[in-house]
CSV table of C-alpha atoms in Angstrom, one decimal:
chain,number,residue,atom,x,y,z
A,11,SER,CA,12.6,11.2,-14.2
A,12,ASN,CA,13.6,9.1,-17.2
A,13,ALA,CA,17.3,10.1,-17.0
A,14,THR,CA,19.8,7.4,-17.9
A,15,PRO,CA,21.3,5.8,-14.9
A,16,VAL,CA,25.0,6.6,-14.3
A,17,PRO,CA,26.9,3.4,-14.3
A,18,ALA,CA,28.6,2.6,-11.0
A,19,ASP,CA,31.7,0.5,-10.6
A,20,LYS,CA,32.1,-2.2,-7.9
A,21,ASN,CA,33.9,0.2,-5.6
A,22,GLU,CA,30.9,2.5,-5.6
A,23,ILE,CA,28.5,-0.4,-4.9
A,24,ALA,CA,30.9,-1.5,-2.1
A,25,MET,CA,30.8,2.0,-0.6
A,26,CYS,CA,27.0,1.9,-0.5
A,27,THR,CA,27.1,-1.5,1.1
A,28,ALA,CA,29.6,-0.2,3.7
A,29,MET,CA,27.3,2.7,4.5
A,30,ALA,CA,24.5,0.3,5.3
A,31,GLY,CA,26.8,-1.5,7.6
A,32,GLU,CA,28.0,1.6,9.3
A,33,MET,CA,24.5,2.1,10.8
A,34,LEU,CA,25.3,-0.6,13.3
A,35,GLY,CA,28.3,1.3,14.7
A,36,MET,CA,27.4,4.8,13.8
A,37,LYS,CA,27.9,6.1,17.4
A,38,LEU,CA,31.6,5.4,17.1
A,39,ILE,CA,32.0,7.3,13.8
A,40,TYR,CA,32.5,11.1,13.7
A,41,MET,CA,32.3,13.6,10.8
A,42,ASP,CA,33.3,17.2,10.2
A,43,ALA,CA,30.3,19.3,11.2
A,44,GLY,CA,31.4,22.2,9.0
A,45,SER,CA,33.2,24.3,11.6
A,46,GLY,CA,36.1,22.0,12.4
A,47,ALA,CA,34.1,20.4,15.1
A,48,LYS,CA,33.2,16.7,15.0
A,49,ARG,CA,29.9,15.0,16.0
A,50,PRO,CA,28.5,11.6,15.9
A,51,ILE,CA,27.0,10.5,12.6
A,52,THR,CA,23.2,10.1,13.0
A,53,GLU,CA,20.8,7.8,11.2
A,54,LYS,CA,19.6,10.8,9.2
A,55,ASP,CA,23.2,11.4,8.0
A,56,ILE,CA,23.5,7.9,6.8
A,57,PHE,CA,20.1,7.9,5.2
A,58,GLU,CA,20.7,11.2,3.3
A,59,LYS,CA,24.1,9.8,2.0
A,60,LYS,CA,22.4,6.7,0.8
A,61,LYS,CA,19.5,8.6,-0.7
A,62,LYS,CA,21.8,10.9,-2.6
A,63,PHE,CA,23.9,8.0,-3.9
A,64,ILE,CA,20.8,6.2,-5.2
A,65,ASP,CA,19.2,9.3,-6.8
A,66,GLU,CA,22.4,10.0,-8.7
A,67,LYS,CA,23.3,6.5,-9.8
A,68,SER,CA,19.8,5.1,-10.6
A,69,GLY,CA,18.8,7.8,-13.0
A,70,GLY,CA,15.4,8.1,-11.3
A,71,LEU,CA,14.5,4.4,-11.6
A,72,MET,CA,14.7,4.1,-7.8
A,73,GLU,CA,13.7,6.2,-4.9
A,74,VAL,CA,14.5,5.6,-1.3
A,75,GLN,CA,12.2,6.9,1.4
A,76,ARG,CA,11.9,6.9,5.2
A,77,PRO,CA,8.1,7.3,5.8
A,78,LEU,CA,7.1,9.8,8.5
A,79,TRP,CA,4.3,7.8,10.0
A,80,GLY,CA,3.8,4.4,11.4
A,81,LEU,CA,0.7,2.2,11.9
A,82,GLU,CA,-1.0,4.9,13.9
A,83,ALA,CA,-1.7,6.7,10.6
A,84,ILE,CA,-3.9,3.8,9.5
A,85,GLY,CA,-7.6,3.6,10.4
A,86,GLY,CA,-9.4,0.3,10.4
A,87,LEU,CA,-7.6,-2.6,8.8
A,88,GLN,CA,-6.9,-4.1,12.2
A,89,GLU,CA,-6.0,-7.6,10.9
A,90,HIS,CA,-3.7,-6.0,8.3
A,91,LYS,CA,-1.9,-4.0,11.0
A,92,ASN,CA,-1.6,-7.2,13.2
A,93,TYR,CA,0.0,-8.9,10.3
A,94,ALA,CA,2.4,-6.0,9.7
A,95,LEU,CA,3.5,-6.2,13.4
A,96,GLU,CA,4.1,-10.0,13.0
A,97,VAL,CA,6.3,-9.3,9.9
A,98,ILE,CA,8.3,-6.6,11.8
A,99,ARG,CA,8.8,-8.9,14.8
A,100,ASN,CA,10.1,-11.7,12.6
A,101,MET,CA,12.4,-9.3,10.8
A,102,ARG,CA,13.9,-8.0,14.0
A,103,THR,CA,14.3,-11.4,15.7
A,104,GLY,CA,15.8,-13.0,12.6
A,105,LYS,CA,13.0,-15.6,12.2
A,106,ILE,CA,13.5,-15.4,8.4
A,107,LEU,CA,11.8,-18.7,7.6
A,108,ALA,CA,8.5,-17.2,8.9
A,109,LEU,CA,8.9,-14.2,6.5
A,110,PRO,CA,7.2,-14.1,3.1
A,111,MET,CA,9.4,-13.6,0.1
A,112,GLY,CA,6.9,-11.0,-1.1
A,113,ILE,CA,3.5,-9.6,-0.3
A,114,MET,CA,0.8,-8.8,-2.9
A,115,LEU,CA,-1.8,-6.2,-1.9
A,116,SER,CA,-4.9,-5.9,-4.0
A,117,GLY,CA,-8.1,-4.0,-4.0
A,118,PRO,CA,-9.7,-0.7,-5.3
A,119,PRO,CA,-7.7,2.5,-5.2
A,120,GLY,CA,-7.5,4.4,-1.9
A,121,THR,CA,-8.2,1.4,0.4
A,122,GLY,CA,-4.9,1.7,2.4
A,123,LYS,CA,-2.4,-0.4,0.4
A,124,THR,CA,0.3,2.3,0.2
A,125,VAL,CA,-0.1,3.6,3.7
A,126,LEU,CA,0.2,0.1,5.1
A,127,VAL,CA,3.5,-0.3,3.3
A,128,GLU,CA,4.7,3.1,4.6
A,129,GLY,CA,3.6,2.2,8.2
A,130,LEU,CA,5.4,-1.2,8.0
A,131,ALA,CA,8.7,0.4,6.8
A,132,HIS,CA,8.5,3.1,9.5
A,133,GLU,CA,7.8,0.7,12.3
A,134,ALA,CA,10.5,-1.7,11.1
A,135,ASP,CA,13.0,1.2,10.7
A,136,VAL,CA,14.2,0.1,7.3
A,137,PRO,CA,14.5,2.0,4.1
A,138,LEU,CA,11.6,1.9,1.7
A,139,ILE,CA,12.7,1.7,-1.9
A,140,LYS,CA,10.3,2.4,-4.8
A,141,PHE,CA,11.0,1.3,-8.3
A,142,LYS,CA,9.6,4.3,-10.1
A,143,ASN,CA,9.2,3.2,-13.8
A,144,LEU,CA,10.6,-0.2,-14.6
A,145,ARG,CA,8.9,0.0,-18.1
A,146,THR,CA,11.5,2.7,-18.9
A,147,MET,CA,14.2,0.2,-18.1
A,148,TRP,CA,12.5,-2.5,-20.3
A,149,HIS,CA,12.2,-0.1,-23.3
A,150,GLY,CA,15.5,1.7,-23.5
A,151,GLU,CA,18.1,0.9,-20.9
A,152,SER,CA,20.7,-1.8,-20.9
A,153,GLU,CA,20.8,-5.0,-19.0
A,154,ARG,CA,24.0,-3.7,-17.3
A,155,ASN,CA,21.9,-0.9,-15.7
A,156,GLN,CA,19.4,-3.4,-14.6
A,157,GLU,CA,22.1,-5.4,-12.8
A,158,PHE,CA,23.2,-2.2,-11.1
A,159,VAL,CA,19.7,-1.6,-9.8
A,160,ILE,CA,19.7,-5.1,-8.4
A,161,GLU,CA,23.1,-4.7,-6.8
A,162,LEU,CA,22.1,-1.4,-5.3
A,163,THR,CA,18.9,-2.9,-3.9
A,164,ILE,CA,21.0,-5.7,-2.3
A,165,ALA,CA,23.4,-3.1,-0.9
A,166,GLN,CA,20.6,-1.5,1.1
A,167,ALA,CA,19.5,-4.7,2.9
A,168,PRO,CA,17.5,-5.0,5.0
A,169,VAL,CA,15.1,-3.1,2.9
A,170,ILE,CA,11.5,-3.1,1.7
A,171,VAL,CA,10.9,-2.7,-2.0
A,172,PHE,CA,7.5,-1.4,-3.0
A,173,MET,CA,6.1,-1.6,-6.5
A,174,ASP,CA,2.8,0.2,-7.0
A,175,GLU,CA,0.5,-0.6,-10.0
A,176,PHE,CA,2.3,-3.8,-10.4
A,177,ASP,CA,0.1,-5.0,-13.2
A,178,GLN,CA,1.3,-2.0,-15.3
A,179,GLN,CA,5.0,-2.6,-14.5
A,180,PHE,CA,5.1,-6.4,-15.2
A,181,LEU,CA,3.4,-7.4,-18.4
A,182,SER,CA,2.2,-10.9,-19.0
A,183,ARG,CA,4.7,-12.9,-21.0
A,184,GLY,CA,2.5,-12.8,-24.1
A,185,SER,CA,2.6,-9.0,-24.0
A,186,VAL,CA,6.3,-8.4,-23.6
A,187,PHE,CA,7.9,-6.8,-26.7
A,188,HIS,CA,10.2,-9.2,-28.5
A,189,GLY,CA,11.4,-7.1,-31.4
A,190,ASP,CA,14.6,-6.2,-29.6
A,191,SER,CA,16.2,-9.6,-29.8
A,192,GLY,CA,14.5,-10.5,-26.6
A,193,VAL,CA,16.2,-7.9,-24.3
A,194,ASN,CA,12.9,-6.8,-22.7
A,195,ALA,CA,11.8,-10.4,-22.0
A,196,ARG,CA,15.2,-11.3,-20.6
A,197,MET,CA,15.2,-8.2,-18.3
A,198,GLN,CA,11.7,-8.9,-17.0
A,199,GLY,CA,12.7,-12.6,-16.5
A,200,ARG,CA,15.8,-11.5,-14.6
A,201,PHE,CA,13.8,-9.4,-12.1
A,202,LEU,CA,11.4,-12.4,-11.6
A,203,GLU,CA,14.4,-14.6,-10.9
A,204,PHE,CA,15.8,-12.0,-8.4
A,205,MET,CA,12.4,-11.9,-6.6
A,206,SER,CA,12.5,-15.6,-6.1
A,207,ASP,CA,16.1,-15.8,-4.7
A,208,THR,CA,15.6,-17.4,-1.3
A,209,SER,CA,19.0,-16.2,-0.1
A,210,MET,CA,17.4,-12.7,0.0
A,211,ARG,CA,14.6,-13.8,2.4
A,212,GLY,CA,14.7,-11.5,5.4
A,213,LYS,CA,17.0,-9.1,3.5
A,214,ILE,CA,14.7,-7.8,0.8
A,215,LEU,CA,10.9,-7.9,1.4
A,216,TRP,CA,9.1,-7.3,-1.9
A,217,ILE,CA,5.7,-5.7,-1.7
A,218,ALA,CA,3.5,-5.0,-4.7
A,219,ALA,CA,0.1,-3.4,-5.1
A,220,THR,CA,-2.5,-3.9,-7.8
A,221,ASN,CA,-6.1,-3.1,-8.5
A,222,MET,CA,-6.4,-6.1,-10.9
A,223,PRO,CA,-4.6,-9.2,-9.6
A,224,GLY,CA,-6.5,-11.3,-12.2
A,225,SER,CA,-4.5,-9.6,-14.9
A,226,LEU,CA,-1.1,-10.7,-13.6
A,227,ASP,CA,1.0,-13.3,-15.3
A,228,MET,CA,1.0,-16.8,-13.7
A,229,ALA,CA,4.7,-16.3,-12.9
A,230,ILE,CA,3.7,-13.8,-10.3
A,231,ARG,CA,3.0,-16.6,-7.8
A,232,GLU,CA,3.6,-17.9,-4.3
A,233,GLY,CA,7.3,-18.3,-4.0
A,234,ARG,CA,7.7,-14.8,-5.2
A,235,PHE,CA,4.7,-13.3,-3.5
A,236,ASP,CA,3.7,-15.6,-0.7
A,237,ASP,CA,0.8,-13.7,0.9
A,238,TRP,CA,-2.0,-12.2,-1.3
A,239,ILE,CA,-3.9,-9.7,0.9
A,240,PRO,CA,-7.2,-8.0,-0.1
A,241,PHE,CA,-8.2,-4.4,0.8
A,242,LEU,CA,-11.9,-3.5,0.7
A,243,PRO,CA,-13.7,-0.2,1.0
A,244,PRO,CA,-14.4,0.6,4.7
A,245,GLU,CA,-17.8,0.3,6.4
A,246,THR,CA,-18.9,2.9,8.9
A,247,GLU,CA,-17.0,1.7,12.0
A,248,GLU,CA,-13.7,1.6,10.0
A,249,ARG,CA,-14.5,5.0,8.5
A,250,VAL,CA,-14.8,6.5,12.0
A,251,SER,CA,-11.3,5.1,12.8
A,252,ILE,CA,-9.9,6.3,9.5
A,253,PHE,CA,-11.0,9.9,10.2
A,254,SER,CA,-9.0,10.0,13.4
A,255,ALA,CA,-6.0,8.3,11.7
A,256,LEU,CA,-6.0,10.8,8.9
A,257,ILE,CA,-6.0,13.8,11.3
A,258,THR,CA,-3.0,12.1,13.0
A,259,LYS,CA,-1.3,11.6,9.6
A,260,ASN,CA,-1.8,15.3,8.7
A,261,ARG,CA,-0.4,16.5,12.0
A,262,ILE,CA,2.7,14.3,11.6
A,263,ALA,CA,3.2,15.7,8.1
A,264,ALA,CA,2.7,19.3,9.3
A,265,GLU,CA,5.1,18.9,12.2
A,266,ALA,CA,7.8,17.4,9.9
A,267,GLN,CA,7.4,20.4,7.5
A,268,LYS,CA,7.2,22.9,10.4
A,269,ILE,CA,3.8,24.2,9.2
A,270,GLU,CA,0.5,24.6,10.9
A,271,PHE,CA,-2.4,22.2,10.7
A,272,ASN,CA,-5.1,23.9,12.7
A,273,VAL,CA,-8.0,21.7,13.8
A,274,GLY,CA,-10.9,23.1,15.8
A,275,LYS,CA,-13.5,21.3,17.9
A,276,ILE,CA,-14.9,18.2,16.1
A,277,THR,CA,-17.0,16.1,18.4
A,278,GLU,CA,-17.3,12.3,18.3
A,279,GLU,CA,-20.9,12.8,17.0
A,280,ASP,CA,-19.5,15.0,14.2
A,281,VAL,CA,-16.9,12.3,13.3
A,282,ARG,CA,-19.5,9.6,13.3
A,283,LEU,CA,-21.9,11.5,11.1
A,284,PHE,CA,-19.1,12.4,8.7
A,285,ALA,CA,-18.1,8.7,8.5
A,286,LYS,CA,-21.8,7.7,7.9
A,287,MET,CA,-22.3,10.1,5.1
A,288,CYS,CA,-19.2,9.1,3.2
A,289,PHE,CA,-21.0,7.0,0.6
A,290,CYS,CA,-23.0,7.4,-2.6
A,291,LYS,CA,-25.6,5.5,-4.6
A,292,LEU,CA,-26.3,4.8,-8.2
A,293,ARG,CA,-29.4,6.6,-9.4
A,294,GLU,CA,-30.5,7.0,-13.0
A,295,GLY,CA,-26.9,6.4,-14.3
A,296,ARG,CA,-25.2,8.8,-11.9
A,297,LEU,CA,-23.8,8.7,-8.4
A,298,VAL,CA,-25.6,10.7,-5.8
A,299,LYS,CA,-24.7,11.6,-2.3
A,300,CYS,CA,-26.8,12.1,0.8
A,301,ASN,CA,-29.2,15.1,0.9
A,302,GLU,CA,-30.3,17.0,4.0
A,303,ASP,CA,-33.1,14.6,4.8
A,304,ASP,CA,-30.7,11.6,4.5
A,305,LEU,CA,-28.4,13.3,7.0
A,306,GLU,CA,-31.1,13.6,9.6
A,307,THR,CA,-31.9,9.9,9.2
A,308,LEU,CA,-28.2,9.0,9.5
A,309,ARG,CA,-27.9,10.9,12.8
A,310,ASN,CA,-30.2,8.5,14.4
A,311,SER,CA,-29.4,5.2,12.6
A,312,ASP,CA,-26.3,3.0,12.2
A,313,LYS,CA,-27.9,0.9,9.5
A,314,GLU,CA,-25.9,0.6,6.3
A,315,SER,CA,-27.7,0.6,2.9
A,316,GLU,CA,-27.1,-2.6,0.9
A,317,ASP,CA,-26.7,-0.6,-2.4
A,318,ALA,CA,-24.3,2.0,-0.9
A,319,ILE,CA,-21.0,2.6,-2.6
A,320,TYR,CA,-18.6,3.4,0.2
A,321,PHE,CA,-16.0,6.2,-0.1
A,322,THR,CA,-12.5,4.9,0.4
A,323,GLY,CA,-9.9,6.2,2.9
A,324,GLY,CA,-8.3,8.0,0.0
A,325,GLN,CA,-11.5,9.9,-0.8
A,326,MET,CA,-12.0,10.7,2.9
A,327,GLU,CA,-8.5,12.1,3.0
A,328,ASN,CA,-9.3,14.3,0.0
A,329,LEU,CA,-12.4,15.6,1.7
A,330,ILE,CA,-10.4,16.5,4.8
A,331,ARG,CA,-8.0,18.4,2.5
A,332,LEU,CA,-10.8,20.2,0.8
A,333,GLY,CA,-12.4,21.0,4.1
A,334,TYR,CA,-9.1,22.4,5.4
A,335,ALA,CA,-8.7,24.5,2.3
A,336,ILE,CA,-12.2,26.0,2.8
A,337,ALA,CA,-11.4,26.7,6.5
A,338,LEU,CA,-8.2,28.6,5.5
A,339,THR,CA,-10.1,30.9,3.2
A,340,SER,CA,-11.9,32.2,6.3
A,341,ASP,CA,-8.8,31.9,8.5
A,342,GLU,CA,-10.6,29.4,10.7
A,343,PRO,CA,-9.6,26.0,12.2
A,344,LEU,CA,-11.0,22.9,10.5
A,345,THR,CA,-14.4,22.0,11.9
A,346,PHE,CA,-17.4,19.9,10.9
A,347,LYS,CA,-19.0,22.8,8.9
A,348,HIS,CA,-15.9,22.9,6.7
A,349,LEU,CA,-16.1,19.1,6.2
A,350,LYS,CA,-19.8,19.4,5.3
A,351,ALA,CA,-19.0,22.2,2.8
A,352,ALA,CA,-16.3,20.0,1.2
A,353,TYR,CA,-18.8,17.1,1.0
A,354,ASP,CA,-21.5,19.2,-0.5
A,355,GLU,CA,-19.1,20.4,-3.2
A,356,TYR,CA,-17.6,17.0,-3.9
A,357,ASN,CA,-18.9,15.0,-6.9
A,358,PRO,CA,-18.2,11.2,-6.6
A,359,PRO,CA,-16.4,10.1,-9.8
A,360,ILE,CA,-18.2,7.6,-12.0
A,361,ASN,CA,-15.2,5.2,-12.0
A,362,MET,CA,-16.3,4.2,-8.5
A,363,LEU,CA,-18.7,1.8,-10.3
A,364,LYS,CA,-15.6,-0.2,-11.2
A,365,TYR,CA,-14.8,-0.8,-7.6
A,366,ASN,CA,-17.0,-3.9,-7.3
A,367,ASP,CA,-14.9,-5.6,-10.0
A,368,ALA,CA,-11.7,-4.8,-8.1
A,369,ILE,CA,-13.3,-6.0,-4.8
A,370,LYS,CA,-14.3,-9.3,-6.3
A,371,ASP,CA,-10.9,-9.8,-7.9
A,372,ALA,CA,-9.1,-9.1,-4.6
A,373,ILE,CA,-11.3,-11.6,-2.8
A,374,LEU,CA,-10.9,-14.3,-5.5
A,375,HIS,CA,-7.1,-14.0,-5.5
A,376,THR,CA,-6.4,-13.9,-1.7
A,377,ASN,CA,-4.8,-17.0,-0.2
A,378,ARG,CA,-5.2,-15.7,3.4
A,379,LEU,CA,-8.8,-15.9,4.7
A,380,ARG,CA,-7.8,-14.1,7.9
A,381,PHE,CA,-7.9,-10.8,6.0
A,382,LEU,CA,-11.5,-11.1,4.9
A,383,PRO,CA,-14.0,-9.2,7.1
A,384,LYS,CA,-15.5,-11.1,10.0
A,385,SER,CA,-18.9,-9.4,9.9
A,386,GLY,CA,-21.0,-7.0,7.8
A,387,ARG,CA,-21.7,-6.6,4.2
A,388,TRP,CA,-18.2,-7.6,2.9
A,389,LYS,CA,-18.3,-10.8,4.9
A,390,LYS,CA,-21.5,-11.8,3.2
A,391,TYR,CA,-20.1,-10.9,-0.2
A,392,ALA,CA,-16.9,-12.8,0.4
A,393,ASP,CA,-18.7,-15.8,1.6
A,394,LYS,CA,-20.8,-15.8,-1.6
A,395,VAL,CA,-17.8,-15.2,-3.9
A,396,LEU,CA,-15.7,-17.9,-2.3
A,397,GLY,CA,-18.5,-20.4,-1.5
A,398,LEU,CA,-18.0,-20.1,2.3
A,399,GLY,CA,-20.6,-20.2,5.1
A,400,GLN,CA,-24.1,-21.6,5.4
A,401,ASP,CA,-25.7,-19.5,2.7
A,402,SER,CA,-23.2,-20.4,0.0
A,403,ASP,CA,-23.5,-22.9,-2.8
A,404,GLY,CA,-20.1,-24.4,-1.9
A,405,PHE,CA,-19.3,-28.0,-2.5
A,406,GLY,CA,-18.8,-28.8,1.2
A,407,SER,CA,-16.7,-31.8,2.1
A,408,PHE,CA,-15.4,-34.2,-0.6
A,409,ASP,CA,-17.5,-37.3,-0.9
A,410,PHE,CA,-15.0,-40.1,-1.1
A,411,THR,CA,-16.6,-43.3,-2.3
A,412,ASN,CA,-15.5,-46.8,-1.4
A,413,GLU,CA,-13.8,-47.1,-4.8
A,414,ASP,CA,-11.9,-43.9,-4.1
A,415,LYS,CA,-10.7,-45.3,-0.8
A,416,LYS,CA,-9.0,-48.3,-2.3
A,417,PHE,CA,-6.3,-46.0,-3.7
A,418,THR,CA,-5.4,-44.7,-0.2
């Protein structure tokens, strides 16, 4: 929505702040249940009140969510999940000096960036706020409304703020429109100032995601985003884990909506074969999938092809959805034959060829080596890109000469 935010006065903002505080003592507070009876206010009551307030007052620029799933809905990415648990533990125990001001997630689309943020917010039991279209704010709304969005964010603390496609939201300074007497530049600068306010450490955790970290302005730096974390397409073992996690995620969503998600017998062998076949190759200018002969080979081999272009978790999720839709047409539970039918009908989009650029960009811009793969194809690639390992052309240790040493 691009509706104009409804200005709020200080009393309204104070009310929202008070609602956040009420969560600590909510068992002592009672409300009219509609029939004259009173009952304890629940977390859901508080959340819904805060959500309604934000929706009305922000004019669609902000959305508050409470994700349904935690880290169990994430397959693979073990080091990333360990990191999320460390962040959560430090949030809960008040060790704010160990918390990053912000976290930048980078990598190709569909590699788990958004679901990790959702899982982190769920496990931490804090609201997840999304800034939906800040560019609308830059190009038509007043600085007063921007201040309201900032105050409203502070009022929800502790909170996680997630900004997807961050490279599209925050332009480099040379690209910011200045034909409005500098309003847009000032507003973008104000947000960057807010992000680096150290008094908000432990109260507001900024998380952004981008496919192109190399396109970001130098102002998007450590101090605003302290940890730069790469996400890479999953290899076979991770894809096996992702399949099980996606089934769990769909079951959680179905239960929340009180609808059916009927899964039949899918063996471990079926899951492994499905994971193995989730890739394509470039042949004569187009992307091709496995044929029947390839599938027979895959049943008996765990070897990964060096020129394979792996499907992402997002693509696997879409194949499961397509398979389930096929199963429903026959009023059957989801089985491997439906997944195979979805795979046969699926055409890998040609934009997958751009993934290598996004992978390299994510590796080059990470400042945390712990998130790079410890084995397999992507480890070899990361070692080559960063000049690590025995096979790299890295510089090795610095060669300090005697002349250099006289300055120490």
